[in-house]
Structure formats: structure tokens, C-alpha cells
Amino acid sequence: MSPPTQTLAGTPGSLLGFVGRELKPKGKIFTPFNLISAPLILLGLVLIVIRFAYGLGSVTNLSQAYPWGLWIGFDVITGVAFAGGAYVLTFMVYILGMEKYRPIVRATVLNGFLAYAFYAGALLLDLGRPWNIVNPIIGNSFGYSSVLFLVAWHFLLYMAAQFLEFSPVVAEWLGLKRARKILAGLTVGAVIFGVTLSTLHQSGLGALFLMAKGKIHPLWYSEFIPVLFFWSSIFAGLSMVIIEGSISHRVFHDRLSPDVKRSNDAILVGLSRICGVAIFGYLFMKVLVLIHDGGFAELASGWGGWFLLEVVGFVAVPMVLFLWGAAKRGLWMIRIGAGMTLIGIILNRLNISVIAFKWYEVNRYVPSWEEIAVTLAVILAEIWVFRWVIRRMPVLSESPSWAQEQGH
């Protein structure tokens, strides 16, 4: 059981005292992860300052021919797919009543919220005029006809919905009993709203590439990209839940509630089964699209080999590992399948947005080391914040007794 936590409401000390206590490091400072990640985050911050001071050209290899690069292809498009576990899992728990997965729903929502917060922030880096990002919100050149208008509003509203879903945890941390009761009562509404938004903007990100017909290699371009983006976000998000949950189970072992410890293996097996079935549906659609678009002739080329590596190596093989792992209760197979699935999603999103984009050009876009360093810094900073929250709030640990009496 986790140690009792002093809260803001239950502490006679001041707000400053509470904040001071919570800001103190909890755990070892000089760990291998900290020693590697802290310099990289600092380097990323320096590069971000240079980017805003001297423009995109100072740190990126972007150009008029390639206005979207690694920051969009990985940070935003791939990152949003990885965050899909939040909407899938909340739908399973709050709408379908699959209580088996409730012990991990808070950590999944936190991971999803932080992913959107950091990746939406990373989107600012890629805008030539970042101050215009508020235009779709404040009514200055709304841009109703743009898919980006839909995506911008959905990002904003979905982040609000996710924060609302997570807010009971914050209320428990602060000891705000009445606020926690009110916020918990709003959770189901926020989940329904969030799931609706997710289905639309996951596919909306794919719809952006419908306007790039002729620029994306035929093996990756299809009028069904929006459907494939949405469907793949289901098993991408759940694979991230498996990986994140496996790491958290080891790193935050002292914070885990008895429920989380007891149900971990059964949850992984259940998620593996769902991933296997979802990937089968995705693979079936990919084959249908290939037949529909007559892309078999392209498979004999070098690009065809690259396409088969993605689809067979990082879609079909993980599907087998998931289904086999679920049948045999082989956790190592499930974790390998989840890791390979995440690599497959990275390949798919980068193939569409970067690698197979304008594949016919002689001078292709290759990300600079600065772009890679900033991307690593964004990921590591998110992990730092995730760890900070886990160490302080009842995300994986048990809720206070007064919150348990209030119910979910």
C-alpha cells in the first residue's frame, strides 16, 4: 500500500508549504535515466530558443518543397496515434463496463493528456508564424473549409475532455472532497464527448493527406487513409498502454495499488487479444485497398519491399504474436508484439508524411540532427512530467478512503 499523502485541504500549512513539499524530488536524483535525459532536454530547450529567434531554417532541413518534416510526421501524427489508448480504454471501462481494465484507466488517461499537450506544443515549433495558431479559435480567418480547422478544434476540446476525465485524481491529491464528487459525476459525459472527438480527429489527420494525391507513393496513398488512420490508432494506443504499463509496473512498483498488481497479467492478456483482432481487421483492409487500387505491380519494386517490410514485418507478425501470446498467456510475446506494433505505426506514419512523400524527387528531405534532438527532448520531457505526477497523485496507487466512499 502506498504511504499516506499530505493534501492541500488537510494540511494546516500554507499553499506555499504544500507546493514546496510536492516540488521536492521523490526518489534518487542521479539515476542513469536522469543523467542521460537532463542534458538532452536542456539541449532541446536551447535549440527551441534558436528556432524561435532565427526561424525554422536555422535548425531544420524544411523547405518550400518539404514544409512538413519529422516534427509533424512523428511528434504530431505518430504521437496522436500512440495516445489513442486513452479514448479506447475509457470507452471500454465507462461505456462498455469492462471493469477489468479500470485499474489502469487513470494512467492511460494521464498518458493521453500529456501526449496531446506536448505534441500540440510541438506543433508550434513547426509553424512558420506560430502566433497564428490561435486564429481558428478566436475567429480570425476561421478557415471552415480546411481539415486543419477540424483538427485544431478537436485537439483543443479533446484536451479539455481528457483533463476533465483526469481531474478527480487532482482533486484527490489536493484533498478537495466536494470538487472531487462533482468532477467524478462529469466523467462519463467527458468520456462520451472525448471518444466522439477522437474518432473524428484520428481520421481527420489521415484526411489531411487526401490533398496530397500524386505526392505520396501509390502503395501508401489511398482514399481510405482516414479510415486506416482511425482503425490503426486503436491497436497503436493499446500497444502503448501495454508498453507503458509494463514499464510502470517495474519502475513504480512501490506506488502500485493491490488491484493494479493483481490484475496486471490478466489486463495484458486481454489487451493483447483485442490488439490481435484489431490488427487483423486493419490487415484485411490493407489487402482490400491494395486490390482496389491495383497496387500489386508496385510490390516488385524497391518501394514494394519497403511496403512489405512495414505490412508483413510490423503488422502481420505482431498480430500473430498478440493472438499467440493471448492464447498461451505469454507476456514476453505480448510485449514484443506491442513493441513491434509501435515500430510499425512509426513506419506507417513516417512513410506517408515523410519517407514516401515526393518519393520521385532527387533531393529528398532528411531531418537535421537538431530536429531529432528536439523530438527526443519533447519525449523525455513528457516522461519527466508523467513520472512527477505518478509519484505524487493517486494514479496507480489507491485513492484516499474518503474518495473510495464517494465511488467512481
Coordinates of C-alpha atoms in Angstrom, one line a residue:
M1 CA 0.0 0.0 0.0
S2 CA 1.3 3.5 -0.8
P3 CA 2.2 5.8 2.0
P4 CA -0.3 8.4 3.1
T5 CA -0.1 11.6 1.3
Q6 CA -0.5 15.1 2.8
T7 CA -3.0 17.1 0.9
L8 CA -3.6 20.8 0.5
A9 CA -7.1 20.7 2.1
G10 CA -6.0 18.5 5.0
T11 CA -2.8 20.3 5.8
P12 CA -2.7 23.2 8.3
G13 CA 0.3 24.7 6.5
S14 CA 0.1 27.2 3.7
L15 CA -0.3 26.8 0.0
L16 CA 3.4 27.6 -0.4
G17 CA 4.3 24.9 2.0
F18 CA 2.2 22.3 0.1
V19 CA 3.8 23.3 -3.2
G20 CA 7.2 23.3 -1.7
R21 CA 6.8 19.8 -0.4
E22 CA 5.4 18.5 -3.7
L23 CA 8.2 20.1 -5.8
K24 CA 10.9 18.2 -3.8
P25 CA 12.3 15.3 -5.7
K26 CA 10.9 11.9 -4.6
G27 CA 13.4 9.3 -5.4
K28 CA 17.0 9.2 -6.5
I29 CA 18.3 12.2 -8.4
F30 CA 21.4 10.7 -10.0
T31 CA 19.9 7.8 -11.9
P32 CA 21.1 6.7 -15.4
F33 CA 17.8 7.9 -16.9
N34 CA 18.2 11.4 -15.3
L35 CA 21.9 11.7 -16.2
I36 CA 21.1 11.0 -19.9
S37 CA 17.8 12.7 -20.3
A38 CA 18.5 16.0 -18.4
P39 CA 21.3 17.2 -20.8
L40 CA 19.2 16.2 -23.8
I41 CA 16.2 18.2 -22.6
L42 CA 18.5 21.2 -21.9
L43 CA 19.9 20.8 -25.4
G44 CA 16.4 20.7 -26.9
L45 CA 15.4 23.9 -25.0
V46 CA 18.5 25.7 -26.4
L47 CA 17.5 24.6 -29.9
I48 CA 13.9 25.7 -29.5
V49 CA 15.2 29.1 -28.4
I50 CA 17.3 29.3 -31.6
R51 CA 14.4 28.1 -33.7
F52 CA 12.1 30.9 -32.5
A53 CA 14.9 33.5 -32.6
Y54 CA 16.2 32.7 -36.1
G55 CA 13.4 30.8 -37.8
L56 CA 12.8 27.3 -39.0
G57 CA 15.8 27.3 -41.4
S58 CA 18.2 27.7 -38.5
V59 CA 17.7 24.3 -37.1
T60 CA 15.7 22.3 -39.7
N61 CA 16.1 21.0 -43.2
L62 CA 12.5 22.0 -44.1
S63 CA 11.9 23.9 -47.3
Q64 CA 9.0 25.1 -49.5
A65 CA 9.1 21.7 -51.2
Y66 CA 9.1 19.9 -47.9
P67 CA 7.2 22.1 -45.4
W68 CA 6.3 19.1 -43.1
G69 CA 9.1 17.0 -41.6
L70 CA 9.9 15.0 -38.6
W71 CA 8.2 17.3 -36.1
I72 CA 4.8 16.8 -37.9
G73 CA 5.4 13.3 -39.0
F74 CA 6.5 11.9 -35.7
D75 CA 5.6 14.3 -32.9
V76 CA 2.1 15.1 -34.1
I77 CA 0.8 12.4 -36.5
T78 CA 2.5 9.4 -34.8
G79 CA 2.2 10.8 -31.3
V80 CA -1.6 11.2 -31.6
A81 CA -1.9 7.6 -32.8
F82 CA 0.1 6.5 -29.7
A83 CA -2.2 8.5 -27.5
G84 CA -5.3 6.6 -28.8
G85 CA -5.2 4.2 -25.9
A86 CA -7.0 6.8 -23.7
Y87 CA -10.1 7.0 -25.8
V88 CA -10.2 3.2 -26.4
L89 CA -9.7 2.3 -22.8
T90 CA -12.2 4.9 -21.4
F91 CA -14.8 3.7 -23.9
M92 CA -14.2 0.1 -22.7
V93 CA -14.4 0.9 -19.0
Y94 CA -17.0 3.7 -18.8
I95 CA -19.3 2.8 -21.7
L96 CA -18.9 -0.9 -22.1
G97 CA -18.5 -1.5 -18.4
M98 CA -15.3 -3.6 -18.8
E99 CA -14.3 -3.1 -15.1
K100 CA -11.3 -5.5 -15.5
Y101 CA -9.4 -2.6 -17.1
R102 CA -10.3 0.1 -14.5
P103 CA -7.1 -0.2 -12.5
I104 CA -5.1 1.2 -15.5
V105 CA -7.5 3.8 -16.8
R106 CA -6.1 6.7 -14.8
A107 CA -2.5 6.1 -16.0
T108 CA -3.8 5.8 -19.6
V109 CA -5.8 9.0 -19.5
L110 CA -2.8 10.8 -18.0
N111 CA -0.5 9.5 -20.7
G112 CA -3.0 10.5 -23.4
F113 CA -3.4 14.0 -21.9
L114 CA 0.3 14.6 -21.7
A115 CA 0.9 13.3 -25.2
Y116 CA -1.6 15.7 -26.6
A117 CA -0.3 18.6 -24.5
F118 CA 3.3 18.0 -25.6
Y119 CA 2.6 17.1 -29.2
A120 CA 0.3 20.1 -29.7
G121 CA 3.0 22.2 -28.2
A122 CA 5.5 20.6 -30.6
L123 CA 3.2 21.7 -33.4
L124 CA 4.0 25.3 -32.5
L125 CA 7.7 24.6 -33.4
D126 CA 6.7 23.7 -37.0
L127 CA 4.6 26.7 -37.7
G128 CA 6.4 29.5 -39.6
R129 CA 4.1 32.0 -37.9
P130 CA 3.3 30.3 -34.6
W131 CA 1.3 33.2 -33.3
N132 CA -1.4 32.4 -35.9
I133 CA -2.2 29.1 -34.2
V134 CA -5.0 30.9 -32.3
N135 CA -6.8 32.0 -35.4
P136 CA -9.1 29.0 -35.8
I137 CA -10.1 29.5 -32.1
I138 CA -10.6 33.3 -31.9
G139 CA -12.4 33.7 -35.2
N140 CA -9.7 35.4 -37.2
S141 CA -9.8 33.6 -40.5
F142 CA -11.6 30.6 -39.2
G143 CA -10.9 28.5 -42.3
Y144 CA -14.1 26.5 -42.2
S145 CA -13.2 24.5 -45.4
S146 CA -9.8 23.3 -44.0
V147 CA -9.4 19.9 -42.4
L148 CA -6.9 21.6 -40.1
F149 CA -9.8 23.7 -38.7
L150 CA -11.5 20.4 -37.6
V151 CA -8.2 19.1 -36.2
A152 CA -7.4 22.3 -34.3
W153 CA -10.8 22.4 -32.6
H154 CA -10.8 18.7 -31.8
F155 CA -7.3 18.9 -30.3
L156 CA -8.4 21.8 -28.0
L157 CA -11.7 20.2 -27.0
Y158 CA -10.3 16.7 -26.6
M159 CA -7.5 18.0 -24.3
A160 CA -10.2 19.7 -22.2
A161 CA -12.2 16.5 -22.1
Q162 CA -9.2 14.5 -21.0
F163 CA -8.3 16.9 -18.3
L164 CA -11.9 16.7 -17.0
E165 CA -11.6 12.9 -17.0
F166 CA -8.3 13.1 -15.0
S167 CA -9.5 16.0 -12.7
P168 CA -10.9 13.7 -9.9
V169 CA -7.3 12.5 -9.4
V170 CA -6.1 16.1 -9.0
A171 CA -9.0 16.7 -6.5
E172 CA -8.0 13.6 -4.5
W173 CA -4.3 14.8 -4.5
L174 CA -5.4 18.2 -3.2
G175 CA -8.0 16.7 -0.8
L176 CA -10.9 18.6 -2.3
K177 CA -13.7 16.3 -1.4
R178 CA -16.7 18.3 -2.8
A179 CA -14.9 19.2 -6.0
R180 CA -13.9 15.5 -6.5
K181 CA -17.5 14.4 -6.1
I182 CA -18.7 16.9 -8.7
L183 CA -15.9 16.2 -11.1
A184 CA -16.4 12.4 -10.8
G185 CA -20.0 12.9 -11.8
L186 CA -18.9 14.6 -15.0
T187 CA -16.6 11.8 -16.1
V188 CA -19.0 9.7 -18.2
G189 CA -20.1 12.8 -20.1
A190 CA -16.5 13.8 -20.7
V191 CA -15.7 10.3 -21.9
I192 CA -18.5 10.2 -24.4
F193 CA -17.5 13.7 -25.7
G194 CA -13.8 12.6 -25.9
V195 CA -14.5 9.4 -27.7
T196 CA -16.6 11.2 -30.3
L197 CA -13.9 13.8 -30.8
S198 CA -11.2 11.1 -31.1
T199 CA -12.9 9.1 -33.8
L200 CA -13.1 12.3 -35.9
H201 CA -9.7 13.8 -35.4
Q202 CA -7.8 10.5 -35.6
S203 CA -9.3 10.1 -39.1
G204 CA -9.0 13.8 -39.7
L205 CA -5.2 13.6 -39.5
G206 CA -5.4 11.0 -42.3
A207 CA -7.8 13.2 -44.3
L208 CA -5.1 15.9 -44.5
F209 CA -3.1 13.6 -46.9
L210 CA -6.1 13.2 -49.3
M211 CA -5.0 16.6 -50.6
A212 CA -1.5 15.2 -51.4
K213 CA -2.6 12.7 -54.1
G214 CA 0.3 12.4 -56.5
K215 CA 2.8 13.3 -53.9
I216 CA 2.5 10.1 -51.8
H217 CA 3.7 6.9 -53.3
P218 CA 0.7 4.8 -54.6
L219 CA 1.4 2.0 -52.2
W220 CA 0.7 4.4 -49.3
Y221 CA -1.8 6.7 -50.8
S222 CA -5.5 5.7 -50.7
E223 CA -8.8 7.4 -50.4
F224 CA -9.2 5.2 -47.3
I225 CA -6.3 6.8 -45.4
P226 CA -8.7 8.4 -42.9
V227 CA -10.3 5.0 -42.0
L228 CA -6.9 3.3 -41.8
F229 CA -5.6 6.1 -39.5
F230 CA -8.6 5.8 -37.2
W231 CA -8.5 2.0 -37.1
S232 CA -4.8 1.7 -36.6
S233 CA -5.0 4.2 -33.7
I234 CA -7.0 1.6 -31.7
F235 CA -4.2 -1.0 -31.6
A236 CA -1.4 1.6 -31.6
G237 CA -2.9 3.2 -28.5
L238 CA -3.4 -0.2 -26.8
S239 CA 0.1 -1.3 -27.7
M240 CA 1.4 1.9 -26.0
V241 CA -0.7 1.0 -22.9
I242 CA 0.9 -2.4 -22.8
I243 CA 4.4 -1.0 -23.1
E244 CA 3.8 1.9 -20.7
G245 CA 2.0 -0.4 -18.2
S246 CA 4.9 -2.9 -18.3
I247 CA 7.5 -0.2 -17.6
S248 CA 5.4 1.5 -14.9
H249 CA 4.8 -1.9 -13.2
R250 CA 8.6 -2.2 -12.8
V251 CA 9.6 1.4 -12.2
F252 CA 6.7 2.5 -9.9
H253 CA 6.3 -0.9 -8.2
D254 CA 6.2 0.9 -4.8
R255 CA 3.2 3.0 -5.9
L256 CA 1.1 0.3 -7.3
S257 CA -2.2 -0.5 -5.6
P258 CA -3.1 -4.2 -4.8
D259 CA -5.6 -4.0 -7.7
V260 CA -3.0 -3.0 -10.2
K261 CA -0.5 -5.6 -9.1
R262 CA -3.1 -8.4 -9.0
S263 CA -4.7 -7.6 -12.4
N264 CA -1.6 -6.8 -14.4
D265 CA -1.2 -10.1 -16.2
A266 CA -4.9 -10.5 -17.0
I267 CA -5.0 -7.0 -18.3
L268 CA -2.1 -7.6 -20.7
V269 CA -3.6 -10.8 -22.0
G270 CA -7.0 -9.1 -22.6
L271 CA -5.4 -6.1 -24.3
S272 CA -3.3 -8.5 -26.4
R273 CA -6.4 -10.3 -27.6
I274 CA -8.1 -7.0 -28.6
C275 CA -5.0 -5.8 -30.4
G276 CA -4.7 -9.1 -32.3
V277 CA -8.3 -8.8 -33.6
A278 CA -8.0 -5.1 -34.4
I279 CA -4.8 -5.7 -36.4
F280 CA -6.5 -8.5 -38.3
G281 CA -9.2 -6.0 -39.3
Y282 CA -6.6 -3.5 -40.3
L283 CA -4.6 -6.0 -42.3
F284 CA -7.8 -7.1 -44.1
M285 CA -8.5 -3.5 -45.0
K286 CA -4.9 -3.0 -46.3
V287 CA -5.2 -6.0 -48.6
L288 CA -8.6 -4.8 -49.8
V289 CA -7.1 -1.3 -50.5
L290 CA -4.2 -2.9 -52.4
I291 CA -6.6 -4.9 -54.6
H292 CA -8.9 -1.9 -55.0
D293 CA -6.1 0.4 -56.1
G294 CA -4.3 -2.2 -58.2
G295 CA -1.0 -1.8 -56.3
F296 CA 0.3 -5.3 -56.7
A297 CA 2.6 -4.3 -59.6
E298 CA 4.4 -1.9 -57.3
L299 CA 5.3 -4.7 -54.9
A300 CA 8.1 -5.9 -57.2
S301 CA 10.0 -2.6 -56.8
G302 CA 12.3 -1.4 -54.0
W303 CA 9.4 0.6 -52.6
G304 CA 7.4 -2.6 -52.7
G305 CA 9.9 -4.3 -50.5
W306 CA 9.8 -1.4 -48.0
F307 CA 6.0 -1.6 -48.0
L308 CA 6.1 -5.3 -47.3
L309 CA 8.5 -4.8 -44.5
E310 CA 6.0 -2.5 -42.9
V311 CA 2.9 -4.5 -43.5
V312 CA 4.3 -8.1 -43.0
G313 CA 7.1 -7.4 -40.6
F314 CA 5.4 -4.9 -38.3
V315 CA 1.7 -5.6 -38.8
A316 CA 1.2 -9.3 -39.6
V317 CA 3.9 -10.6 -37.3
P318 CA 2.8 -8.6 -34.3
M319 CA -0.8 -9.8 -35.0
V320 CA 0.4 -13.4 -34.7
L321 CA 2.4 -12.6 -31.5
F322 CA -0.6 -10.9 -29.9
L323 CA -3.0 -13.8 -30.6
W324 CA -0.5 -16.4 -29.7
G325 CA 0.6 -14.6 -26.6
A326 CA -3.0 -14.2 -25.5
A327 CA -3.7 -17.9 -26.1
K328 CA -0.6 -19.1 -24.3
R329 CA -0.6 -16.2 -21.7
G330 CA 3.0 -15.4 -22.9
L331 CA 3.6 -12.0 -21.6
W332 CA 7.0 -11.7 -23.3
M333 CA 5.3 -12.4 -26.7
I334 CA 2.7 -9.8 -25.9
R335 CA 5.3 -7.1 -25.0
I336 CA 7.4 -7.9 -28.2
G337 CA 4.2 -7.7 -30.2
A338 CA 3.4 -4.3 -28.7
G339 CA 6.9 -3.0 -29.3
M340 CA 6.8 -4.2 -33.0
T341 CA 3.4 -2.7 -33.4
L342 CA 4.7 0.7 -32.3
I343 CA 7.6 0.5 -34.7
G344 CA 5.1 -0.4 -37.5
I345 CA 3.0 2.7 -36.7
I346 CA 6.0 4.9 -36.7
L347 CA 7.0 3.5 -40.1
N348 CA 3.5 3.9 -41.5
R349 CA 3.0 7.5 -40.4
L350 CA 6.5 8.5 -41.5
N351 CA 6.2 6.7 -44.8
I352 CA 3.0 8.7 -45.6
S353 CA 4.2 12.0 -44.3
V354 CA 8.0 12.0 -44.9
I355 CA 9.7 8.9 -46.5
A356 CA 7.3 8.1 -49.4
F357 CA 6.2 11.7 -49.7
K358 CA 7.6 13.1 -53.1
W359 CA 9.5 9.8 -53.5
Y360 CA 10.2 10.8 -57.1
E361 CA 12.4 13.8 -56.1
V362 CA 16.2 13.6 -56.4
N363 CA 16.8 15.9 -53.5
R364 CA 14.8 14.5 -50.6
Y365 CA 14.2 15.8 -47.1
V366 CA 16.3 14.3 -44.4
P367 CA 15.8 15.6 -40.8
S368 CA 18.6 17.5 -39.3
W369 CA 20.3 16.4 -36.1
E370 CA 18.6 19.4 -34.4
E371 CA 15.1 18.2 -35.4
I372 CA 15.9 14.7 -33.9
A373 CA 17.4 16.3 -30.7
V374 CA 14.2 18.4 -30.2
T375 CA 12.0 15.4 -30.8
L376 CA 13.9 13.4 -28.2
A377 CA 13.7 16.3 -25.8
V378 CA 9.9 16.5 -26.2
I379 CA 9.5 12.8 -25.5
L380 CA 11.9 12.9 -22.5
A381 CA 10.2 16.0 -21.0
E382 CA 6.8 14.2 -21.2
I383 CA 8.3 11.2 -19.4
W384 CA 9.6 13.6 -16.6
V385 CA 6.2 15.1 -16.2
F386 CA 4.4 11.7 -16.2
R387 CA 6.8 10.5 -13.5
W388 CA 6.3 13.6 -11.4
V389 CA 2.5 13.1 -11.5
I390 CA 2.7 9.3 -10.8
R391 CA 5.0 10.0 -7.8
R392 CA 2.5 12.4 -6.2
M393 CA -1.1 11.7 -7.3
P394 CA -3.2 8.6 -6.8
V395 CA -2.9 7.4 -10.4
L396 CA -1.5 3.9 -9.9
S397 CA -1.9 3.9 -6.1
E398 CA -5.1 3.6 -4.2
S399 CA -7.4 6.6 -3.8
P400 CA -7.9 8.0 -0.3
S401 CA -10.5 6.3 1.8
W402 CA -12.9 9.3 1.5
A403 CA -12.7 9.2 -2.3
Q404 CA -13.4 5.4 -2.3
E405 CA -16.6 6.1 -0.2
Q406 CA -17.7 8.6 -2.9
G407 CA -17.4 5.9 -5.6
H408 CA -16.1 6.3 -9.2

